[in-house]
Short mmCIF file of C-alpha atoms in Angstrom, two decimals:
data_model
loop_
_atom_site.label_atom_id
_atom_site.label_comp_id
_atom_site.label_asym_id
_atom_site.label_seq_id
_atom_site.Cartn_x
_atom_site.Cartn_y
_atom_site.Cartn_z
CA UNK D 1 0.00 0.00 0.00
CA UNK D 2 1.02 3.62 -0.62
CA UNK D 3 1.25 4.86 2.98
CA UNK D 4 3.72 7.76 2.68
CA UNK D 5 2.96 11.36 1.74
CA UNK D 6 5.76 13.80 0.86
CA UNK D 7 4.96 17.49 0.62
CA UNK D 8 7.54 18.74 -1.88
CA UNK D 9 8.04 21.41 -4.52
CA UNK D 10 11.64 21.85 -3.31
CA UNK D 11 15.06 20.35 -3.94
CA UNK D 12 14.65 18.18 -0.85
CA UNK D 13 11.24 16.98 -2.01
CA UNK D 14 12.64 16.10 -5.43
CA UNK D 15 15.60 14.20 -3.92
CA UNK D 16 13.29 12.20 -1.64
CA UNK D 17 11.00 11.40 -4.60
CA UNK D 18 13.99 10.28 -6.67
CA UNK D 19 15.16 8.11 -3.76
CA UNK D 20 11.74 6.43 -3.52
CA UNK D 21 11.78 5.85 -7.28
CA UNK D 22 15.21 4.23 -7.08
CA UNK D 23 14.29 2.09 -4.05
CA UNK D 24 10.88 1.05 -5.39
CA UNK D 25 8.92 2.72 -2.57
CA UNK D 26 5.37 3.80 -3.41
CA UNK D 27 4.70 7.34 -2.17
CA UNK D 28 2.30 10.20 -2.71
CA UNK D 29 4.04 13.48 -3.60
CA UNK D 30 2.08 16.69 -3.15
CA UNK D 31 3.15 19.74 -5.19
CA UNK D 32 1.39 23.08 -5.58
CA UNK D 33 2.28 23.83 -9.22
CA UNK D 34 2.80 22.16 -12.56
CA UNK D 35 6.46 23.12 -12.38
CA UNK D 36 6.81 21.19 -9.12
CA UNK D 37 5.57 18.09 -10.93
CA UNK D 38 7.70 18.74 -14.01
CA UNK D 39 11.01 18.34 -12.12
CA UNK D 40 10.00 14.94 -10.69
CA UNK D 41 11.02 11.73 -12.46
CA UNK D 42 8.36 9.76 -14.29
CA UNK D 43 7.85 6.68 -12.14
CA UNK D 44 5.18 4.13 -11.34
CA UNK D 45 6.20 4.51 -7.70
CA UNK D 46 5.39 8.24 -7.53
CA UNK D 47 1.72 9.20 -7.28
CA UNK D 48 1.31 12.95 -7.75
CA UNK D 49 -1.22 15.30 -6.17
CA UNK D 50 -1.01 18.54 -8.18
CA UNK D 51 -2.85 21.32 -6.38
CA UNK D 52 -2.54 23.32 -3.15
CA UNK D 53 -4.52 22.17 -0.10
CA UNK D 54 -5.50 23.91 3.10
CA UNK D 55 -5.26 22.14 6.47
CA UNK D 56 -8.74 20.56 6.25
CA UNK D 57 -8.16 19.31 2.72
CA UNK D 58 -4.80 17.88 3.77
CA UNK D 59 -6.41 16.03 6.66
CA UNK D 60 -9.14 14.64 4.40
CA UNK D 61 -6.55 13.51 1.84
CA UNK D 62 -4.47 11.79 4.54
CA UNK D 63 -7.53 9.91 5.83
CA UNK D 64 -8.80 9.00 2.35
CA UNK D 65 -5.43 7.58 1.24
CA UNK D 66 -4.80 5.95 4.63
CA UNK D 67 -1.43 7.70 4.97
CA UNK D 68 0.76 6.53 7.87
CA UNK D 69 3.76 8.87 7.50
CA UNK D 70 3.93 12.50 6.33
CA UNK D 71 7.25 14.11 5.38
CA UNK D 72 7.10 17.90 5.16
CA UNK D 73 9.86 18.85 2.70
CA UNK D 74 8.40 22.23 1.73
CA UNK D 75 10.43 25.44 1.44
CA UNK D 76 11.91 26.86 4.66
CA UNK D 77 10.05 30.13 3.98
CA UNK D 78 6.67 28.40 3.48
CA UNK D 79 5.88 28.70 7.18
CA UNK D 80 2.10 28.83 6.66
CA UNK D 81 2.14 25.65 4.57
CA UNK D 82 4.24 23.81 7.17
CA UNK D 83 1.84 24.93 9.90
CA UNK D 84 -1.12 23.60 7.88
CA UNK D 85 0.65 20.26 7.37
CA UNK D 86 1.27 19.97 11.11
CA UNK D 87 -2.37 20.79 11.91
CA UNK D 88 -3.59 18.25 9.31
CA UNK D 89 -1.39 15.50 10.74
CA UNK D 90 -2.68 16.17 14.24
CA UNK D 91 -6.28 16.05 13.01
CA UNK D 92 -5.68 12.82 11.12
CA UNK D 93 -3.53 11.41 13.95
CA UNK D 94 -0.63 10.36 11.74
CA UNK D 95 3.13 10.55 12.19
CA UNK D 96 4.67 13.82 11.01
CA UNK D 97 8.32 14.62 10.30
CA UNK D 98 9.66 17.99 9.18
CA UNK D 99 12.58 17.68 6.74
CA UNK D 100 14.40 20.95 7.26
CA UNK D 101 16.99 22.59 5.05
CA UNK D 102 20.22 23.21 6.88
CA UNK D 103 21.56 26.74 6.93
CA UNK D 104 24.71 27.46 4.96
CA UNK D 105 27.93 26.99 6.88
CA UNK D 106 29.26 30.28 8.22
CA UNK D 107 25.88 32.07 8.10
CA UNK D 108 23.86 30.38 10.84
CA UNK D 109 21.78 32.73 12.93
CA UNK D 110 23.00 35.76 11.02
CA UNK D 111 26.70 35.13 11.65
CA UNK D 112 29.11 35.40 8.75
CA UNK D 113 32.49 34.36 10.02
CA UNK D 114 35.13 34.44 7.29
CA UNK D 115 32.86 36.38 4.95
CA UNK D 116 34.29 39.74 3.94
CA UNK D 117 31.25 41.15 2.14
CA UNK D 118 28.60 43.55 3.42
CA UNK D 119 25.41 41.92 4.72
CA UNK D 120 22.16 43.49 5.86
CA UNK D 121 19.81 41.04 7.60
CA UNK D 122 16.06 41.77 7.52
CA UNK D 123 13.06 39.84 8.81
CA UNK D 124 10.83 40.19 5.74
CA UNK D 125 10.65 41.38 2.14
CA UNK D 126 8.71 44.45 3.33
CA UNK D 127 11.61 45.35 5.61
CA UNK D 128 14.04 44.87 2.71
CA UNK D 129 11.96 47.26 0.57
CA UNK D 130 11.99 49.92 3.30
CA UNK D 131 15.77 49.63 3.59
CA UNK D 132 16.41 49.70 -0.18
CA UNK D 133 14.07 52.61 -0.84
CA UNK D 134 16.56 54.89 0.93
CA UNK D 135 19.62 53.55 -0.88
CA UNK D 136 20.74 54.50 -4.42
CA UNK D 137 21.74 51.92 -7.02
CA UNK D 138 20.34 48.97 -8.93
CA UNK D 139 18.84 45.95 -7.14
CA UNK D 140 18.92 42.28 -8.16
CA UNK D 141 15.93 40.54 -6.55
CA UNK D 142 16.24 36.74 -6.24
CA UNK D 143 13.49 36.08 -3.70
CA UNK D 144 10.93 34.75 -6.21
CA UNK D 145 7.93 36.20 -7.98
CA UNK D 146 5.21 35.91 -5.31
CA UNK D 147 6.36 38.95 -3.32
CA UNK D 148 7.83 40.88 -6.24
CA UNK D 149 5.01 43.42 -6.28
CA UNK D 150 6.25 44.75 -2.90
CA UNK D 151 9.24 46.33 -4.66
CA UNK D 152 6.98 48.52 -6.79
CA UNK D 153 6.39 50.69 -3.71
CA UNK D 154 9.92 52.12 -4.04
CA UNK D 155 10.78 55.31 -5.86
CA UNK D 156 12.17 54.74 -9.38
CA UNK D 157 11.64 50.99 -9.07
CA UNK D 158 11.15 50.66 -12.84
CA UNK D 159 14.78 51.69 -13.41
CA UNK D 160 16.33 50.11 -10.33
CA UNK D 161 14.76 46.65 -9.89
CA UNK D 162 16.03 43.63 -11.85
CA UNK D 163 14.13 40.41 -11.03
CA UNK D 164 15.43 36.87 -11.51
CA UNK D 165 12.48 34.45 -11.63
CA UNK D 166 11.51 30.99 -12.90
CA UNK D 167 11.17 30.89 -16.72
CA UNK D 168 7.54 29.70 -16.79
CA UNK D 169 4.84 31.38 -18.87
CA UNK D 170 2.65 32.22 -15.87
CA UNK D 171 5.51 33.77 -13.87
CA UNK D 172 6.82 35.81 -16.80
CA UNK D 173 3.30 37.04 -17.63
CA UNK D 174 2.62 38.03 -14.02
CA UNK D 175 5.89 39.99 -13.83
CA UNK D 176 5.17 41.81 -17.08
CA UNK D 177 1.68 42.70 -15.87
CA UNK D 178 3.12 44.38 -12.79
CA UNK D 179 5.53 46.37 -14.99
CA UNK D 180 8.76 44.36 -14.67
CA UNK D 181 9.77 43.47 -18.21
CA UNK D 182 12.44 43.76 -20.88
CA UNK D 183 16.01 43.46 -19.63
CA UNK D 184 14.74 44.02 -16.07
CA UNK D 185 13.18 40.54 -16.16
CA UNK D 186 15.57 37.57 -16.06
CA UNK D 187 13.81 34.23 -16.53
CA UNK D 188 16.24 31.46 -15.57
CA UNK D 189 16.23 28.24 -13.57
CA UNK D 190 18.75 28.05 -10.72
CA UNK D 191 20.63 27.41 -8.57
CA UNK D 192 23.46 29.49 -10.07
CA UNK D 193 27.22 29.32 -9.78
CA UNK D 194 29.36 32.08 -8.32
CA UNK D 195 30.48 32.94 -11.85
CA UNK D 196 26.92 33.26 -13.15
CA UNK D 197 25.86 35.44 -10.21
CA UNK D 198 28.95 37.60 -10.63
CA UNK D 199 28.30 38.05 -14.36
CA UNK D 200 24.71 39.21 -13.72
CA UNK D 201 25.84 41.63 -11.04
CA UNK D 202 28.32 43.24 -13.44
CA UNK D 203 25.96 43.11 -16.45
CA UNK D 204 23.23 45.11 -14.69
CA UNK D 205 25.51 47.30 -12.52
CA UNK D 206 23.95 45.88 -9.33
CA UNK D 207 24.62 47.53 -5.95
CA UNK D 208 22.26 45.38 -3.82
CA UNK D 209 21.44 41.66 -4.11
CA UNK D 210 18.30 40.55 -2.26
CA UNK D 211 18.11 36.88 -1.30
CA UNK D 212 16.57 34.52 1.19
CA UNK D 213 18.77 32.33 3.39
CA UNK D 214 17.76 29.27 1.40
CA UNK D 215 20.73 27.08 2.31
CA UNK D 216 23.10 25.20 0.04
CA UNK D 217 20.26 23.69 -2.00
CA UNK D 218 18.99 27.15 -2.89
CA UNK D 219 22.38 28.44 -4.05
CA UNK D 220 22.72 30.84 -1.12
CA UNK D 221 26.52 30.52 -0.60
CA UNK D 222 27.17 31.16 -4.29
CA UNK D 223 25.12 34.36 -4.17
CA UNK D 224 26.95 35.56 -1.08
CA UNK D 225 30.40 34.88 -2.51
CA UNK D 226 29.53 36.64 -5.77
CA UNK D 227 28.24 39.67 -3.84
CA UNK D 228 31.44 39.81 -1.77
CA UNK D 229 33.71 39.48 -4.81
CA UNK D 230 31.84 42.29 -6.58
CA UNK D 231 31.91 44.52 -3.48
CA UNK D 232 28.13 44.95 -3.24
CA UNK D 233 25.70 44.62 -0.33
CA UNK D 234 23.72 41.41 0.20
CA UNK D 235 20.29 42.02 1.72
CA UNK D 236 19.27 38.71 3.32
CA UNK D 237 15.71 37.90 4.38
CA UNK D 238 16.08 35.65 7.43
CA UNK D 239 14.07 32.50 7.90
CA UNK D 240 10.63 33.08 9.46
CA UNK D 241 11.10 30.51 12.24
CA UNK D 242 13.93 28.42 13.67
CA UNK D 243 13.00 24.94 12.55
CA UNK D 244 13.29 21.60 14.24
CA UNK D 245 13.11 18.29 12.47
CA UNK D 246 15.28 15.84 10.58
CA UNK D 247 17.92 16.33 7.92
CA UNK D 248 17.52 15.01 4.37
CA UNK D 249 19.83 12.08 5.04
CA UNK D 250 17.80 11.10 8.11
CA UNK D 251 14.60 11.20 6.05
CA UNK D 252 16.15 8.75 3.57
CA UNK D 253 17.06 6.43 6.45
CA UNK D 254 13.47 6.64 7.66
CA UNK D 255 12.19 5.65 4.21
CA UNK D 256 14.43 2.57 4.11
CA UNK D 257 12.24 0.90 6.68
CA UNK D 258 9.17 0.88 4.43
CA UNK D 259 8.27 -2.09 2.29
CA UNK D 260 9.02 -2.00 -1.42
CA UNK D 261 7.56 -3.95 -4.26
CA UNK D 262 4.98 -3.92 -6.99
CA UNK D 263 1.67 -2.23 -6.42
CA UNK D 264 -1.15 -1.36 -8.82
CA UNK D 265 -0.57 2.08 -10.25
CA UNK D 266 -2.78 4.75 -8.72
CA UNK D 267 -4.35 6.86 -11.41
CA UNK D 268 -4.54 10.55 -10.47
CA UNK D 269 -7.91 12.23 -10.75
CA UNK D 270 -8.26 13.84 -14.16
CA UNK D 271 -8.84 17.56 -14.53
CA UNK D 272 -12.06 18.48 -16.30
CA UNK D 273 -12.03 20.56 -19.49
CA UNK D 274 -15.24 21.92 -21.01
CA UNK D 275 -15.12 23.18 -24.61
CA UNK D 276 -18.10 25.53 -24.65
CA UNK D 277 -19.88 26.97 -27.67
CA UNK D 278 -21.19 30.42 -26.73
CA UNK D 279 -23.51 30.85 -29.71
CA UNK D 280 -23.62 34.35 -31.14
CA UNK D 281 -22.48 36.02 -27.93
CA UNK D 282 -25.27 36.53 -25.43
CA UNK D 283 -25.87 34.32 -22.38
CA UNK D 284 -29.16 33.15 -23.93
CA UNK D 285 -27.19 31.67 -26.84
CA UNK D 286 -25.72 28.89 -24.67
CA UNK D 287 -27.43 25.64 -23.79
CA UNK D 288 -28.34 24.93 -20.16
CA UNK D 289 -25.66 22.25 -20.03
CA UNK D 290 -23.01 24.66 -21.30
CA UNK D 291 -24.14 27.32 -18.85
CA UNK D 292 -23.97 24.91 -15.91
CA UNK D 293 -20.48 23.72 -16.91
CA UNK D 294 -19.28 27.33 -17.23
CA UNK D 295 -20.50 28.30 -13.77
CA UNK D 296 -18.58 25.38 -12.26
CA UNK D 297 -15.21 26.44 -13.76
CA UNK D 298 -12.14 27.58 -11.79
CA UNK D 299 -10.65 29.25 -14.87
CA UNK D 300 -12.13 30.30 -18.22
CA UNK D 301 -10.21 30.92 -21.46
CA UNK D 302 -11.44 32.73 -24.54
CA UNK D 303 -11.28 35.86 -26.68
CA UNK D 304 -11.61 39.08 -24.68
CA UNK D 305 -15.07 39.92 -26.07
CA UNK D 306 -16.40 36.52 -25.00
CA UNK D 307 -14.84 36.78 -21.53
CA UNK D 308 -16.40 40.23 -21.13
CA UNK D 309 -19.80 38.75 -21.96
CA UNK D 310 -19.67 36.14 -19.18
CA UNK D 311 -17.60 38.06 -16.60
CA UNK D 312 -20.46 39.06 -14.29
CA UNK D 313 -22.10 35.65 -14.47
CA UNK D 314 -18.99 33.79 -13.24
CA UNK D 315 -17.22 36.35 -11.02
CA UNK D 316 -15.11 33.84 -9.07
CA UNK D 317 -13.49 32.12 -12.06
CA UNK D 318 -10.19 33.42 -13.41
CA UNK D 319 -10.47 34.85 -16.93
CA UNK D 320 -7.48 34.34 -19.22
CA UNK D 321 -7.58 35.84 -22.77
CA UNK D 322 -6.00 32.80 -24.48
CA UNK D 323 -7.77 30.71 -27.12
CA UNK D 324 -4.96 28.71 -28.78
CA UNK D 325 -3.73 25.36 -27.45
CA UNK D 326 -0.09 26.53 -27.63
CA UNK D 327 -0.91 29.19 -25.02
CA UNK D 328 -3.53 27.38 -22.92
CA UNK D 329 -1.78 24.03 -22.35
CA UNK D 330 1.50 25.48 -20.93
CA UNK D 331 -0.57 27.75 -18.65
CA UNK D 332 -2.46 24.76 -17.31
CA UNK D 333 0.80 22.92 -16.61
CA UNK D 334 1.88 25.87 -14.45
CA UNK D 335 -1.49 26.09 -12.65
CA UNK D 336 -2.32 22.59 -11.47
CA UNK D 337 -4.60 24.09 -8.83
CA UNK D 338 -7.19 24.81 -11.53
CA UNK D 339 -9.17 21.56 -11.80
CA UNK D 340 -12.28 22.67 -13.72
CA UNK D 341 -11.40 24.44 -16.94
CA UNK D 342 -13.65 26.16 -19.48
CA UNK D 343 -12.62 27.21 -22.99
CA UNK D 344 -15.05 29.42 -24.92
CA UNK D 345 -15.67 29.30 -28.66
CA UNK D 346 -18.03 31.52 -30.64
CA UNK D 347 -20.97 29.91 -32.41
CA UNK D 348 -21.17 26.14 -32.39
CA UNK D 349 -18.22 23.92 -31.42
CA UNK D 350 -18.85 21.70 -34.45
CA UNK D 351 -18.99 24.38 -37.16
CA UNK D 352 -15.53 25.64 -38.25
CA UNK D 353 -14.59 26.04 -34.60
CA UNK D 354 -11.24 26.11 -32.82
CA UNK D 355 -12.73 23.47 -30.52
CA UNK D 356 -11.71 20.82 -33.06
CA UNK D 357 -7.96 21.51 -32.79
CA UNK D 358 -8.17 21.89 -29.01
CA UNK D 359 -9.94 18.54 -28.64
CA UNK D 360 -7.27 16.92 -30.84
CA UNK D 361 -4.47 18.47 -28.76
CA UNK D 362 -6.06 17.29 -25.51
CA UNK D 363 -6.35 13.75 -26.86
CA UNK D 364 -2.59 13.49 -27.45
CA UNK D 365 -0.11 12.24 -24.86
CA UNK D 366 0.40 13.23 -22.15
CA UNK D 367 -2.76 15.35 -22.04
CA UNK D 368 -5.11 12.45 -22.74
CA UNK D 369 -4.17 10.94 -19.38
CA UNK D 370 -4.52 14.26 -17.56
CA UNK D 371 -7.81 15.72 -18.79
CA UNK D 372 -11.42 14.58 -19.11
CA UNK D 373 -12.87 16.57 -22.03
CA UNK D 374 -16.53 17.46 -22.62
CA UNK D 375 -17.87 19.46 -25.57
CA UNK D 376 -20.96 21.67 -25.26
CA UNK D 377 -22.39 22.90 -28.59
CA UNK D 378 -23.80 26.37 -29.02
CA UNK D 379 -26.22 28.00 -31.47
CA UNK D 380 -24.42 28.27 -34.82
CA UNK D 381 -24.44 31.38 -37.01
CA UNK D 382 -26.20 29.53 -39.83
CA UNK D 383 -29.07 28.31 -37.64
CA UNK D 384 -29.44 31.75 -36.06
CA UNK D 385 -29.42 33.66 -39.36
CA UNK D 386 -31.87 31.27 -40.99
CA UNK D 387 -34.20 31.52 -38.01
CA UNK D 388 -34.17 35.32 -38.33
CA UNK D 389 -34.90 34.95 -42.06
CA UNK D 390 -37.71 32.51 -41.19
CA UNK D 391 -36.30 29.78 -43.37
CA UNK D 392 -34.88 26.27 -42.89
CA UNK D 393 -31.29 25.32 -43.62
CA UNK D 394 -31.25 21.55 -44.21
CA UNK D 395 -30.45 22.13 -47.92
CA UNK D 396 -27.83 24.82 -47.36
CA UNK D 397 -24.19 24.15 -48.31
CA UNK D 398 -21.91 25.33 -45.46
CA UNK D 399 -18.48 26.81 -46.28
CA UNK D 400 -15.94 29.08 -44.60
CA UNK D 401 -13.86 31.84 -46.17
CA UNK D 402 -12.49 32.78 -42.76
CA UNK D 403 -8.78 32.17 -43.28
CA UNK D 404 -9.55 29.41 -45.78
CA UNK D 405 -9.64 28.95 -49.53
CA UNK D 406 -12.96 28.07 -51.12
CA UNK D 407 -14.33 28.38 -54.69
CA UNK D 408 -17.64 30.04 -53.90
CA UNK D 409 -18.65 30.11 -57.58
CA UNK D 410 -18.15 26.36 -57.93
CA UNK D 411 -20.20 25.82 -54.78
CA UNK D 412 -23.04 27.94 -56.19
CA UNK D 413 -23.02 25.95 -59.42
CA UNK D 414 -23.59 22.75 -57.44
CA UNK D 415 -25.91 24.12 -54.72
CA UNK D 416 -28.85 26.49 -54.85
CA UNK D 417 -28.15 27.82 -51.33
CA UNK D 418 -24.69 28.50 -49.85
CA UNK D 419 -23.85 29.86 -46.40
CA UNK D 420 -20.37 31.36 -45.84
CA UNK D 421 -18.29 32.75 -42.99
CA UNK D 422 -16.26 35.82 -44.06
CA UNK D 423 -13.05 37.49 -42.85
CA UNK D 424 -11.02 40.65 -43.48
CA UNK D 425 -9.84 39.43 -46.89
CA UNK D 426 -13.06 37.89 -48.20
CA UNK D 427 -15.52 40.72 -47.69
CA UNK D 428 -19.06 41.29 -48.93
CA UNK D 429 -17.90 43.82 -51.56
CA UNK D 430 -15.36 41.39 -53.04
CA UNK D 431 -17.94 38.60 -53.24
CA UNK D 432 -20.55 40.87 -54.86
CA UNK D 433 -18.11 41.89 -57.58
CA UNK D 434 -17.12 38.25 -58.15
CA UNK D 435 -20.74 37.10 -58.35
CA UNK D 436 -21.60 39.78 -60.92
CA UNK D 437 -18.51 38.95 -62.95
CA UNK D 438 -19.41 35.24 -63.02
CA UNK D 439 -23.04 35.81 -64.03
CA UNK D 440 -24.65 35.40 -60.62
CA UNK D 441 -25.94 38.98 -60.55
CA UNK D 442 -29.53 37.95 -59.70
CA UNK D 443 -28.77 35.85 -56.59
CA UNK D 444 -30.22 36.95 -53.27
CA UNK D 445 -27.68 37.68 -50.54
CA UNK D 446 -28.59 37.92 -46.84
CA UNK D 447 -25.76 39.43 -44.79
CA UNK D 448 -25.70 39.02 -40.99
CA UNK D 449 -23.64 41.34 -38.76
CA UNK D 450 -23.17 41.27 -34.98
CA UNK D 451 -25.81 38.55 -34.71
CA UNK D 452 -27.66 38.37 -31.36
CA UNK D 453 -26.13 41.65 -30.11
CA UNK D 454 -28.14 44.83 -29.56
CA UNK D 455 -26.69 46.35 -32.76
CA UNK D 456 -27.44 43.28 -34.89
CA UNK D 457 -28.12 44.01 -38.57
CA UNK D 458 -29.36 41.71 -41.37
CA UNK D 459 -29.33 43.13 -44.91
CA UNK D 460 -30.90 41.42 -47.95
CA UNK D 461 -30.30 42.32 -51.59
CA UNK D 462 -28.63 41.48 -54.90
CA UNK D 463 -24.86 41.79 -55.51
CA UNK D 464 -25.40 45.14 -57.25
CA UNK D 465 -27.48 46.46 -54.33
CA UNK D 466 -24.92 45.47 -51.71
CA UNK D 467 -21.54 45.97 -53.37
CA UNK D 468 -21.11 49.58 -52.22
CA UNK D 469 -22.42 49.14 -48.68
CA UNK D 470 -20.16 48.83 -45.62
CA UNK D 471 -20.33 45.62 -43.61
CA UNK D 472 -18.51 44.20 -40.59
CA UNK D 473 -15.44 42.20 -41.64
CA UNK D 474 -16.65 39.15 -39.66
CA UNK D 475 -20.05 39.02 -41.35
CA UNK D 476 -21.84 35.87 -42.42
CA UNK D 477 -24.00 35.53 -45.51
CA UNK D 478 -26.53 33.27 -47.16
CA UNK D 479 -26.49 33.22 -50.98
CA UNK D 480 -29.60 31.88 -52.74
CA UNK D 481 -30.08 31.43 -56.47
CA UNK D 482 -33.33 33.35 -57.02
CA UNK D 483 -34.72 34.29 -60.39
CA UNK D 484 -37.31 36.65 -58.98
CA UNK D 485 -36.11 40.24 -58.37
CA UNK D 486 -35.58 41.35 -54.79
CA UNK D 487 -35.31 44.71 -53.07
CA UNK D 488 -32.52 45.71 -50.69
CA UNK D 489 -33.98 45.46 -47.18
CA UNK D 490 -32.52 45.75 -43.71
CA UNK D 491 -34.02 43.82 -40.82
CA UNK D 492 -33.95 45.49 -37.36
#
């Protein structure tokens, strides 16, 4: 049975997971982000839980999985998380061991014997900001991205602050949103050598290096030596509490006593993805099933105009203006805490929709094992337009000129009724001129713009009647071969 739970996301957590993999020990490993999972080895012995938990959720998880031993190998500065783990273990009445990171030799308790550089010790990032605000010169911040916004309280922070953060899409995007970008944003994975730290200090003319006392595993000694060799001041945020527990080597010894061997692989719970057709735009264009799935989402992706349309209806969900798989999938890897995901598509998911490519991407490895995908159709533009024209559409040929090549004349020769999606290149004027040129000057064209919105407009006429009118570039139209003359009309 899998009776051990390791709370990781750190170097120590990764080393313990690797040790269990090598020794054939089945363990649960809890990480808060997709990046925390990414650095772990792929192994049938490692069963990953990929989202943050509060103390109650931890206790429930420990009971549900019948955990007998919990190893807390979280970051030394994650004091709140460690406190929650301790509370959960007491509630669940299981054995708890804190795996602490040893301080770097020569720096314990704020001492720096044998170190000839300048050190300023502070108790928090806020205290570091207060100190640095009064000092001139550039600052290299290496304390992570979560508290980076605190530095924006300083005068001239845009020119002075250089941030070194993890090179993940979510972290880089968050930094850019708060105004730290360009050469002031250094996305790299550490730990770094003395030479690399020294090169960065010289490259950006740094006067102050801000770091946490993260021990040898966090590259703390290398930062301190580089700062001393460059003659700059190291501002060190001390650990929040003096920890007690066991060292990494002792944790490995503890794990040796647990049985090894084959065990059925535990399949992690899949995250749920809903591909939702929003119809023409309004909330009344979605089916009840789609609406229910949307309201249950932790995060919703889509074009900005679609997100704006549903923003008030789902205020608690995060709204991310991505709609391509190349942007969405990496974001989801970095945000494992989001378990219920919605992706919005205009119109119907089965009619020239981006939902097709997204569904294909989610079916490929490794995503097929990670996500449970549901598709919710919406009201398509062809069904909506035909309903407004009070006509059926079972005999209509459906084509798209939206970023695609299509011989509309050939389609009209074979079909008496053709519906087309347009784009910025294939506009109503271009089609009217083409139809006249090819002898289809008597067809009836119904053009739909901004369908379902308050400024919706539907215009009906011949190519000659419509060729000089202005239409929205994302219009749709229905072309019908009619011999009877028609007048240009505009439906409200």
